[in-house]
Coordinates of C-alpha atoms in Angstrom, one line a residue:
Chain A
X1 CA 12.6 -44.8 218.2
X2 CA 14.5 -47.9 217.9
X3 CA 18.4 -48.2 217.8
X4 CA 20.5 -49.6 215.5
X5 CA 22.5 -53.1 216.1
X6 CA 25.7 -51.4 216.1
X7 CA 24.3 -49.3 219.2
X8 CA 22.8 -52.1 220.6
X9 CA 26.1 -54.4 220.3
X10 CA 23.6 -56.6 218.2
X11 CA 25.4 -60.1 216.8
X12 CA 24.7 -58.8 213.6
X13 CA 26.2 -55.9 214.0
X14 CA 29.1 -57.7 213.4
X15 CA 30.1 -58.4 209.5
X16 CA 31.7 -61.5 209.9
X17 CA 28.8 -63.1 211.8
X18 CA 26.6 -62.0 209.0
X19 CA 28.6 -64.0 206.5
X20 CA 28.3 -67.0 208.5
X21 CA 24.8 -66.8 208.7
X22 CA 24.6 -66.9 204.9
X23 CA 27.2 -69.2 204.1
X24 CA 25.7 -71.5 206.8
X25 CA 22.4 -73.6 208.0
X26 CA 20.3 -74.5 204.9
X27 CA 23.2 -73.6 202.9
X28 CA 26.0 -75.6 204.6
X29 CA 23.7 -78.6 204.9
X30 CA 22.7 -79.0 201.1
X31 CA 19.1 -78.2 201.4
X32 CA 19.4 -75.1 199.3
X33 CA 22.1 -74.9 196.5
X34 CA 24.7 -71.9 196.8
X35 CA 24.4 -68.9 194.5
X36 CA 27.7 -69.3 193.0
X37 CA 26.8 -72.9 191.9
X38 CA 23.2 -71.8 190.9
X39 CA 24.8 -69.4 188.5
X40 CA 27.4 -71.7 187.1
X41 CA 24.2 -73.7 186.2
X42 CA 22.8 -70.7 184.4
X43 CA 26.6 -70.6 182.2
X44 CA 28.6 -68.0 184.2
X45 CA 31.4 -69.8 185.8
X46 CA 31.2 -66.3 188.0
X47 CA 30.2 -62.9 187.7
X48 CA 31.7 -60.5 185.8
X49 CA 31.5 -56.9 185.4
X50 CA 29.6 -55.0 182.2
X51 CA 30.4 -51.5 181.4
X52 CA 30.9 -49.2 184.7
X53 CA 27.8 -47.1 184.7
X54 CA 26.9 -45.8 188.4
X55 CA 29.7 -44.4 190.8
X56 CA 27.7 -45.3 194.2
X57 CA 29.0 -43.3 197.0
X58 CA 28.1 -44.1 200.5
X59 CA 28.4 -40.7 202.1
X60 CA 28.2 -42.5 205.5
X61 CA 25.6 -44.4 207.7
X62 CA 24.0 -41.5 210.0
X63 CA 20.1 -41.4 209.1
X64 CA 17.0 -39.7 210.9
X65 CA 15.3 -42.8 210.4
X66 CA 16.0 -46.1 212.1
X67 CA 13.6 -48.5 209.5
X68 CA 13.2 -52.0 210.8
X69 CA 14.7 -53.8 207.5
X70 CA 17.4 -50.8 206.9
X71 CA 20.4 -53.5 205.1
X72 CA 23.0 -50.0 206.2
X73 CA 21.7 -50.6 209.6
X74 CA 21.5 -46.7 209.6
X75 CA 20.4 -44.0 212.4
X76 CA 20.9 -41.5 214.4
X77 CA 23.5 -43.4 216.4
X78 CA 25.9 -43.9 213.8
X79 CA 29.0 -41.6 213.4
X80 CA 30.2 -42.6 210.1
X81 CA 30.2 -40.1 208.0
X82 CA 32.7 -39.3 204.7
X83 CA 35.3 -36.7 205.1
X84 CA 35.6 -34.3 202.1
X85 CA 39.3 -35.3 201.3
X86 CA 37.5 -38.6 200.5
X87 CA 34.9 -37.1 198.6
X88 CA 38.0 -35.4 196.3
X89 CA 39.2 -38.8 195.7
X90 CA 35.8 -39.7 194.6
X91 CA 35.2 -36.7 192.4
X92 CA 39.0 -37.1 190.8
X93 CA 37.4 -40.4 189.8
X94 CA 35.0 -39.3 188.4
X95 CA 36.5 -36.6 186.3
X96 CA 39.9 -38.8 184.8
X97 CA 36.8 -42.0 183.7
X98 CA 33.9 -41.7 181.6
X99 CA 31.0 -42.7 184.3
X100 CA 27.6 -41.8 183.4
X101 CA 26.0 -41.6 187.0
X102 CA 26.9 -40.6 190.1
X103 CA 24.5 -41.9 192.6
X104 CA 24.7 -40.6 196.5
X105 CA 23.5 -42.8 199.0
X106 CA 23.9 -43.0 202.7
X107 CA 22.5 -42.9 205.7
X108 CA 20.5 -40.0 204.5
X109 CA 23.4 -38.6 202.3
X110 CA 21.9 -34.9 203.1
X111 CA 23.3 -35.4 206.9
X112 CA 26.4 -35.3 205.5
X113 CA 28.0 -31.6 206.2
X114 CA 29.8 -31.9 202.7
X115 CA 26.9 -33.0 201.2
X116 CA 25.9 -30.0 199.0
X117 CA 29.6 -29.2 198.5
X118 CA 29.9 -33.0 196.6
X119 CA 27.1 -32.3 194.9
X120 CA 28.2 -28.9 193.4
X121 CA 31.5 -30.1 192.6
X122 CA 30.0 -33.2 191.0
X123 CA 27.1 -31.1 188.9
X124 CA 30.4 -28.3 188.1
X125 CA 32.7 -31.2 186.5
X126 CA 29.5 -32.4 184.3
X127 CA 29.1 -35.4 186.1
X128 CA 26.2 -36.0 183.1
X129 CA 23.2 -37.9 186.4
X130 CA 23.7 -37.1 189.7
X131 CA 20.9 -39.0 191.8
X132 CA 20.5 -38.6 195.5
X133 CA 18.8 -41.3 197.0
X134 CA 16.5 -39.2 199.7
X135 CA 14.5 -40.7 203.1
X136 CA 12.3 -37.9 202.3
X137 CA 11.8 -36.9 205.7
X138 CA 15.0 -35.4 206.0
X139 CA 13.5 -32.2 203.7
X140 CA 10.6 -31.5 206.5
X141 CA 13.0 -32.9 209.6
X142 CA 14.8 -29.4 210.4
X143 CA 14.5 -26.6 208.9
X144 CA 17.8 -26.2 207.3
X145 CA 17.0 -28.9 205.2
X146 CA 13.8 -27.1 203.7
X147 CA 15.4 -25.7 200.9
X148 CA 17.0 -29.1 199.6
X149 CA 13.8 -29.2 196.9
X150 CA 15.2 -26.2 195.1
X151 CA 18.9 -27.3 195.8
X152 CA 18.5 -30.5 194.2
X153 CA 16.3 -28.8 191.3
X154 CA 19.4 -26.1 191.0
X155 CA 21.9 -28.9 190.2
X156 CA 19.8 -31.0 188.1
X157 CA 19.8 -34.1 190.5
X158 CA 17.6 -36.9 189.8
X159 CA 16.3 -37.5 193.3
X160 CA 15.4 -41.1 194.1
X161 CA 13.0 -41.6 197.5
X162 CA 11.8 -44.5 199.0
X163 CA 8.2 -45.2 200.3
X164 CA 6.9 -48.9 200.5
X165 CA 4.2 -48.4 200.8
X166 CA 0.8 -45.6 199.5
X167 CA -0.7 -45.7 203.3
X168 CA 0.6 -44.7 206.5
X169 CA 0.1 -48.5 207.8
X170 CA 2.5 -50.2 206.3
X171 CA 4.9 -47.3 205.5
X172 CA 5.0 -46.6 209.1
X173 CA 5.6 -50.1 210.1
X174 CA 8.7 -50.5 208.2
X175 CA 10.1 -46.8 208.4
X176 CA 8.5 -45.5 212.1
X177 CA 5.8 -43.6 213.4
X178 CA 4.9 -40.4 211.1
X179 CA 7.3 -41.4 208.4
X180 CA 4.5 -41.5 205.9
X181 CA 2.7 -38.3 206.9
X182 CA 6.3 -36.5 207.0
X183 CA 6.6 -38.5 203.3
X184 CA 3.9 -37.0 201.7
X185 CA 4.8 -33.5 202.9
X186 CA 8.3 -34.0 201.4
X187 CA 6.7 -35.1 198.2
X188 CA 4.5 -32.3 198.0
X189 CA 7.4 -30.2 198.2
X190 CA 9.1 -31.7 195.7
X191 CA 6.2 -31.7 193.5
X192 CA 5.9 -27.4 194.0
X193 CA 9.3 -26.9 192.6
X194 CA 8.6 -29.5 189.7
X195 CA 10.3 -32.6 190.6
X196 CA 8.0 -35.7 189.1
X197 CA 5.6 -33.0 187.1
X198 CA 4.7 -33.7 183.9
X199 CA 7.3 -31.6 181.2
X200 CA 9.4 -30.0 184.1
X201 CA 12.4 -32.4 183.5
X202 CA 12.5 -33.0 187.4
X203 CA 13.1 -36.2 187.4
X204 CA 11.5 -38.1 190.9
X205 CA 11.4 -41.4 191.4
X206 CA 9.9 -43.8 194.0
X207 CA 11.5 -47.0 195.2
X208 CA 9.2 -49.9 196.4
X209 CA 10.2 -52.6 198.9
X210 CA 7.7 -55.4 200.2
X211 CA 7.1 -54.5 204.3
X212 CA 7.9 -58.2 205.0
X213 CA 9.2 -61.3 204.2
X214 CA 7.8 -61.7 200.9
X215 CA 8.7 -60.7 197.1
X216 CA 7.8 -57.5 195.3
X217 CA 5.0 -57.9 192.9
X218 CA 4.7 -56.4 189.3
X219 CA 6.6 -53.1 189.0
X220 CA 4.4 -51.8 186.3
X221 CA 1.3 -52.8 188.2
X222 CA 2.4 -51.2 191.7
X223 CA 3.9 -48.2 189.4
X224 CA 0.2 -48.0 188.2
X225 CA -1.2 -48.5 191.7
X226 CA 0.8 -45.9 193.6
X227 CA 0.4 -43.2 190.9
X228 CA -3.4 -43.7 191.1
X229 CA -3.8 -43.5 194.9
X230 CA -0.9 -40.9 195.4
X231 CA -2.3 -38.7 193.0
X232 CA -6.2 -38.9 194.3
X233 CA -5.3 -38.9 197.6
X234 CA -2.7 -36.2 198.2
X235 CA -1.8 -34.6 194.4
X236 CA 1.3 -35.9 194.1
X237 CA 3.2 -36.8 190.7
X238 CA 6.4 -38.8 190.3
X239 CA 7.8 -40.6 187.5
X240 CA 8.9 -43.8 188.0
X241 CA 8.4 -46.5 190.6
X242 CA 11.3 -48.6 191.6
X243 CA 10.8 -52.3 193.0
X244 CA 14.1 -53.9 195.0
X245 CA 13.7 -57.0 197.1
X246 CA 15.0 -57.0 200.6
X247 CA 18.1 -58.4 200.7
X248 CA 18.9 -60.4 203.9
X249 CA 21.3 -58.5 205.9
X250 CA 21.8 -56.4 209.0
X251 CA 18.4 -55.6 210.2
X252 CA 16.1 -57.1 207.6
X253 CA 17.9 -60.3 208.5
X254 CA 17.2 -59.8 212.0
X255 CA 13.6 -59.8 211.4
X256 CA 13.5 -63.2 209.4
X257 CA 15.6 -64.5 212.1
X258 CA 13.5 -63.3 214.8
X259 CA 10.2 -64.2 213.1
X260 CA 11.0 -67.3 212.3
X261 CA 10.9 -66.5 208.2
X262 CA 14.7 -66.9 207.4
X263 CA 14.4 -70.5 205.4
X264 CA 11.4 -70.2 204.2
X265 CA 12.4 -66.6 202.7
X266 CA 16.0 -67.8 201.4
X267 CA 14.0 -71.0 199.6
X268 CA 11.6 -68.6 198.2
X269 CA 14.5 -66.6 196.7
X270 CA 16.4 -69.5 195.4
X271 CA 13.0 -71.1 194.3
X272 CA 12.2 -67.7 192.1
X273 CA 16.2 -67.8 190.7
X274 CA 15.7 -66.5 187.1
X275 CA 18.7 -67.0 184.9
X276 CA 17.3 -63.6 182.6
X277 CA 17.9 -61.7 185.7
X278 CA 22.0 -62.6 186.3
X279 CA 23.4 -60.4 182.8
X280 CA 21.4 -57.2 184.5
X281 CA 22.4 -57.6 188.0
X282 CA 23.8 -53.9 189.1
X283 CA 27.2 -55.0 190.3
X284 CA 27.8 -55.2 186.7
X285 CA 27.5 -51.8 186.1
X286 CA 28.3 -50.1 189.8
X287 CA 31.2 -49.9 191.9
X288 CA 30.3 -48.9 195.5
X289 CA 32.4 -46.9 197.6
X290 CA 32.1 -46.5 201.3
X291 CA 32.7 -43.6 204.0
X292 CA 36.2 -44.5 203.9
X293 CA 36.9 -44.8 200.4
X294 CA 37.2 -48.5 200.0
X295 CA 35.4 -50.1 196.8
X296 CA 33.0 -52.7 196.7
X297 CA 30.7 -54.8 194.6
X298 CA 27.3 -53.6 195.3
X299 CA 26.2 -51.7 198.8
X300 CA 25.2 -54.9 199.9
X301 CA 28.5 -56.2 200.0
X302 CA 29.6 -53.0 201.5
X303 CA 27.6 -53.6 204.5
X304 CA 28.7 -57.3 205.0
X305 CA 32.5 -56.0 204.2
X306 CA 32.5 -58.4 201.6
X307 CA 35.7 -57.0 199.7
X308 CA 36.4 -56.1 196.4
X309 CA 38.7 -59.0 194.3
X310 CA 42.0 -58.7 195.9
X311 CA 43.6 -58.5 193.0
X312 CA 42.9 -55.1 192.4
X313 CA 43.6 -52.1 193.8
X314 CA 40.5 -51.6 196.1
X315 CA 40.6 -48.1 197.3
X316 CA 38.9 -44.9 195.3
X317 CA 42.1 -42.8 195.3
X318 CA 43.5 -45.9 192.8
X319 CA 40.7 -45.7 191.0
X320 CA 41.8 -47.8 188.1
X321 CA 38.8 -48.0 185.5
X322 CA 40.5 -50.8 183.1
X323 CA 41.8 -53.1 186.3
X324 CA 38.3 -52.9 187.8
X325 CA 36.8 -54.6 184.5
X326 CA 39.0 -57.3 185.0
X327 CA 37.7 -58.0 188.6
X328 CA 35.8 -61.4 189.7
X329 CA 32.4 -60.2 191.8
X330 CA 32.4 -61.4 195.7
X331 CA 29.1 -63.1 195.9
X332 CA 27.0 -65.1 198.5
X333 CA 23.7 -66.1 199.3
X334 CA 22.1 -62.7 199.8
X335 CA 22.8 -62.4 196.3
X336 CA 19.9 -64.5 195.5
X337 CA 17.9 -61.2 196.1
X338 CA 18.5 -59.5 193.0
X339 CA 18.1 -62.4 190.7
X340 CA 14.4 -63.5 192.0
X341 CA 11.5 -63.3 189.7
X342 CA 11.5 -60.1 187.9
X343 CA 15.5 -59.6 189.3
X344 CA 16.1 -56.4 191.5
X345 CA 18.6 -53.6 191.3
X346 CA 18.7 -49.9 192.3
X347 CA 17.1 -49.3 189.1
X348 CA 14.4 -51.4 190.0
X349 CA 13.3 -55.2 188.2
X350 CA 16.1 -56.0 185.6
X351 CA 14.6 -58.9 183.7
Chain B
X1 CA 8.2 -87.0 205.5
X2 CA 5.8 -86.5 208.7
X3 CA 3.3 -89.5 209.2
X4 CA -0.4 -88.9 208.3
X5 CA -1.3 -90.7 211.3
X6 CA 0.1 -87.3 213.2
X7 CA -1.0 -84.5 210.5
X8 CA -3.1 -84.0 207.5
X9 CA -1.9 -80.9 206.8
X10 CA 1.8 -80.3 206.2
X11 CA 3.7 -77.1 205.4
X12 CA 6.2 -78.6 203.5
X13 CA 3.1 -80.1 201.3
X14 CA 2.3 -77.2 199.5
X15 CA 6.0 -77.0 197.4
X16 CA 5.2 -80.3 196.6
X17 CA 2.3 -80.0 194.7
X18 CA 4.0 -80.2 191.5
X19 CA 4.6 -83.7 192.2
X20 CA 0.9 -84.5 191.3
X21 CA 2.3 -84.7 188.0
X22 CA 4.2 -88.0 188.8
X23 CA 1.1 -90.2 188.4
X24 CA -0.3 -88.5 186.2
X25 CA 1.4 -86.2 183.7
X26 CA -0.7 -85.2 181.1
X27 CA -3.6 -83.9 183.3
X28 CA -1.7 -82.2 185.8
X29 CA 0.2 -80.4 182.5
X30 CA -3.4 -79.1 181.5
X31 CA -4.0 -78.5 184.9
X32 CA -0.9 -75.9 185.8
X33 CA -1.0 -74.4 182.2
X34 CA -4.5 -73.5 182.8
X35 CA -3.9 -72.1 186.5
X36 CA -1.5 -69.9 185.2
X37 CA -3.0 -68.3 182.6
X38 CA -6.2 -67.7 184.9
X39 CA -4.3 -65.7 187.1
X40 CA -2.8 -63.4 184.6
X41 CA -4.2 -60.0 184.4
X42 CA -6.9 -59.6 182.6
X43 CA -10.0 -57.3 182.8
X44 CA -9.5 -58.5 186.3
X45 CA -6.2 -57.2 187.7
X46 CA -3.7 -60.4 188.9
X47 CA -4.2 -58.9 192.8
X48 CA -8.1 -59.0 192.0
X49 CA -7.5 -62.3 191.0
X50 CA -5.5 -63.1 194.2
X51 CA -8.2 -61.4 197.1
X52 CA -10.8 -63.4 195.0
X53 CA -8.5 -66.8 195.4
X54 CA -8.1 -65.7 199.1
X55 CA -11.6 -65.2 199.7
X56 CA -12.6 -68.8 197.9
X57 CA -9.6 -70.6 199.6
X58 CA -11.5 -69.2 202.9
X59 CA -14.9 -70.8 201.8
X60 CA -13.0 -74.0 200.8
X61 CA -11.5 -73.8 204.1
X62 CA -8.1 -74.8 202.2
X63 CA -5.0 -74.3 204.7
X64 CA -2.5 -74.5 201.4
X65 CA -4.5 -72.0 199.5
X66 CA -4.9 -69.7 202.4
X67 CA -0.9 -69.9 203.1
X68 CA 0.1 -69.5 199.0
X69 CA -2.7 -66.5 198.6
X70 CA -2.0 -64.4 201.5
X71 CA 1.6 -64.2 200.4
X72 CA 0.1 -63.7 197.1
X73 CA -1.9 -60.9 198.1
X74 CA 0.6 -59.0 200.1
X75 CA 3.1 -59.5 197.0
X76 CA 0.4 -58.1 194.4
X77 CA 0.3 -55.0 197.3
X78 CA -3.1 -55.7 198.5
X79 CA -3.6 -54.1 201.9
X80 CA -4.3 -55.9 205.0
X81 CA -7.7 -54.2 205.2
X82 CA -8.6 -55.0 201.3
X83 CA -7.4 -59.3 202.3
X84 CA -9.9 -58.9 205.6
X85 CA -12.8 -57.4 203.4
X86 CA -12.1 -59.9 200.3
X87 CA -12.6 -62.6 203.7
X88 CA -16.0 -61.1 204.9
X89 CA -17.0 -61.2 201.3
X90 CA -16.7 -64.7 201.2
X91 CA -18.3 -65.3 205.4
X92 CA -21.3 -62.9 204.0
X93 CA -22.2 -65.3 200.9
X94 CA -21.7 -68.5 203.2
X95 CA -24.2 -67.1 205.9
X96 CA -26.4 -65.6 203.2
X97 CA -26.4 -68.9 201.7
X98 CA -28.0 -70.6 204.9
X99 CA -30.1 -67.8 205.8
X100 CA -31.6 -67.6 202.2
X101 CA -32.6 -71.2 202.5
X102 CA -34.8 -69.9 205.4
X103 CA -37.3 -69.2 202.9
X104 CA -37.7 -73.0 202.2
X105 CA -37.7 -73.5 205.4
X106 CA -41.2 -71.2 205.8
X107 CA -42.7 -72.0 202.5
X108 CA -42.7 -75.3 203.3
X109 CA -43.7 -75.0 207.4
X110 CA -46.3 -72.6 206.1
X111 CA -47.8 -75.4 203.9
X112 CA -47.3 -78.1 206.6
X113 CA -48.9 -75.8 209.3
X114 CA -52.7 -74.8 209.6

């Protein structure tokens, strides 16, 4: 298993270095326009929030996998784990404000020792929708995780799982040897308790992202392909397929630079800029919280250390729903991934 | 600009395809509108059309088309195996087209020979 950039002391483990790369090169030379200029041309002086609907908590960067494209640079060697105290602050913010969705992500969020407590409490205080972003393989990684499907069901969790392709070749190249087979086992276990089965009311969504330096195809068509292939070969049912464009940060940025694809990929994103995708970008309805309780406009900005507007209180202990609405969203050139083509977000295509 | 004295094909030129409209806008517009419609999903899916394009690209041996439809096939969710199968279809037709003319050769040879 490869190590995280962090463990390798790689230059891209440094957030500042990543931000420099995104601000310089082809963008500094003027060969490509910067994101703020492009949205200005589309009639937006700056990106501002709409209604806050999704409270996305990153409970830590530890993961049982080391995927080649991971924007978090997650892995078994990462030690950043959200404490129970910080989770309590998150629950306070959720209890006091009308926010529809708690979206729990990581790393593998299930590896946080307080994960189950967090989900139970969120369910108890009546959060309308709880999403867990599961990498699937964690469910079969150790016997102590085998009951996760039943646990998710008990608390009405919506499960959102990554699966970049419906065969082992592409999936394992991105996510590691044997990941596809383990993912299929985990999907079978989720189906067995009712997830994804018609009429069960238990939602199982899959997330597709391209295995390389190209854009995702049509979401509906890929969903049809995935449904046909997974059902006919493995008997698997799921609800929706969401396409996500790979964001040029962290390990995917490393891949782009190492493979000589960076300039072409950024040009492709810029050329595919779709003004109609701007209103639906997820930073307009989402707030991201890191393992220490700091607020960000999205999980990608979190990984870049691109802080929230300095004019608003930036920690979950001071969570101020109204004030957050007045902020300006921090952008850089990675944002082109969310506005390319049909748009991209944690909820899939946006335009 | 890369001089034609050094390269007949330059990857950057693929991105300039639209520039053909500069010298004949009316026909270029008709071509690009039609081209766009051709590749929309119909009775054939957009992915099937992309794989046909990839096979034809190898038949006409157009580097621009190979570049474009390799990317497009991947984006449409084609497997690498499917892409190679498509090229074998193109190659089989090319090879078969030569070989089937062997019958013509045989007919002629038989007519000429005692």
